[in-house]
Coordinates of C-alpha atoms in Angstrom, one line a residue:
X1 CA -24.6 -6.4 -27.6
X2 CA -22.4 -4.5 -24.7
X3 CA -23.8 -6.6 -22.0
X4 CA -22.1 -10.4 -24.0
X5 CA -18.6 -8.6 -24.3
X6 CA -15.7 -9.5 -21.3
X7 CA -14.7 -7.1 -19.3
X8 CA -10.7 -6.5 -19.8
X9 CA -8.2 -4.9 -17.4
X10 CA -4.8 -3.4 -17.8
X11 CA -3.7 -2.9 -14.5
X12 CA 0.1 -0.9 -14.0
X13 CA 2.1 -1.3 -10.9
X14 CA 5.4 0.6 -10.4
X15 CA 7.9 -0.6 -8.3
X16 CA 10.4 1.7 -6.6
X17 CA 13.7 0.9 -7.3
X18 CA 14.9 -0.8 -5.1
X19 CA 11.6 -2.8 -4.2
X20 CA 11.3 -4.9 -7.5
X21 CA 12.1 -8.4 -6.0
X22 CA 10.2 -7.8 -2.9
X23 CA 7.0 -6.5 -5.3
X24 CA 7.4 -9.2 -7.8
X25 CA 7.0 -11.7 -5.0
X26 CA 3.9 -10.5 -4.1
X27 CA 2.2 -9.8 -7.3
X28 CA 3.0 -13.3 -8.4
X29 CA 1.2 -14.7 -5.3
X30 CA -1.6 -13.5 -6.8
X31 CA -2.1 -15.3 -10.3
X32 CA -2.6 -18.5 -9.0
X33 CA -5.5 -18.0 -6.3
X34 CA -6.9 -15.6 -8.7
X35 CA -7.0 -17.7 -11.6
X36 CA -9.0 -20.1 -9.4
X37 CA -11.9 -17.4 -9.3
X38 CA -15.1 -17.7 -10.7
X39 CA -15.5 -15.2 -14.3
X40 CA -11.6 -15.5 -14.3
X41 CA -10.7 -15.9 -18.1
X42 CA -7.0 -14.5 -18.5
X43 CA -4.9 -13.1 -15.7
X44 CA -1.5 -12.7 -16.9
X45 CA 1.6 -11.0 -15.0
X46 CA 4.1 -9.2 -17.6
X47 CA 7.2 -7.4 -16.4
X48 CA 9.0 -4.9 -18.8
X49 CA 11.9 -5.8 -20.4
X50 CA 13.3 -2.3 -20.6
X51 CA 12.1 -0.6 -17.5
X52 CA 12.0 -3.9 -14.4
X53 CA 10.1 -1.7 -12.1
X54 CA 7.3 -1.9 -14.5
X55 CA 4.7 -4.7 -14.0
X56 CA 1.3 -5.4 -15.8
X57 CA -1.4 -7.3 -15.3
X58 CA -3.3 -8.4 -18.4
X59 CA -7.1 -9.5 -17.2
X60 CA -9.9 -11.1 -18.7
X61 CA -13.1 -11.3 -17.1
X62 CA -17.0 -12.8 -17.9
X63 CA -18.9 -9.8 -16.4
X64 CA -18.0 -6.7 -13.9
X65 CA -19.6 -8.4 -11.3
X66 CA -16.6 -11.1 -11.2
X67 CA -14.0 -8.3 -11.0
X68 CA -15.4 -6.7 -8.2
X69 CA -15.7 -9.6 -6.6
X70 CA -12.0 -10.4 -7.4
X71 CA -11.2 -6.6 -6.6
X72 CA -12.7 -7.4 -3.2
X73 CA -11.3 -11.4 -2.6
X74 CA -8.9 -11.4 0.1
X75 CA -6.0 -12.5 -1.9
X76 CA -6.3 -9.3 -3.4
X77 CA -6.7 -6.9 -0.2
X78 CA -4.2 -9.3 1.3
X79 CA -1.5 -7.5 -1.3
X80 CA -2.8 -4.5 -1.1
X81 CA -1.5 -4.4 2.1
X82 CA 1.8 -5.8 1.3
X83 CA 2.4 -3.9 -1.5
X84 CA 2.5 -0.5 0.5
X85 CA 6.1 0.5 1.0
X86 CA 7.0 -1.3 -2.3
X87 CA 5.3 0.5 -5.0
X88 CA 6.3 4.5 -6.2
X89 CA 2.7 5.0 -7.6
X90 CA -0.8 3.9 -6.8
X91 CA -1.7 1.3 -9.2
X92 CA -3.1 2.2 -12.5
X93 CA -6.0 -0.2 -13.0
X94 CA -7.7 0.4 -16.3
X95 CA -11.1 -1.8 -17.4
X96 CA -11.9 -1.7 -21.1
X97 CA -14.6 -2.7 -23.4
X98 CA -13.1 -4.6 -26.7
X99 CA -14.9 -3.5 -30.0
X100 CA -14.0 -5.4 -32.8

């Protein structure tokens, strides 16, 4: 059934140019404290080998009710905030259903 299946994330964050140190800083702040969360299953920072102002969070969660809590911890809004001035985009957060 829908309602057993994990709730996963994709969530893009572009760094301008010359920002990329400053942003990974911040988004790696986040991995440890949110790992800690409740419903947290996988939450996994990638940074692209070809293109370095091109992060990606990989998420995992047990139920949309744990991501928006997540979306609304203060670790999270706490970067938010930092992140302005850093990034060239508003991050791309994508949740997904897996079916097979």
């Amino acid at each position: 059934m829908m309602s057993n299946s994990t709730i996963r994330v994709i969530a893009h964050v572009i760094a301008l140019p010359n920002k990329i140190e400053e942003l990974k800083a911040v988004l790696l702040n986040l991995v440890e404290p949110t790992r800690q969360e409740e419903g947290c299953i996988q939450y996994d920072l990638f940074q692209n080998q070809t293109d370095p102002t091109d992060f990606t969070f990989v998420e995992e969660w047990t139920t949309k009710q744990a991501l928006d809590k997540h979306l609304a911890s203060e670790h999270l809004q706490a970067a938010v905030q930092k992140i302005d001035g850093l990034v060239a985009a508003n991050p791309d957060i994508r949740t997904y259903h897996q079916l097979k």
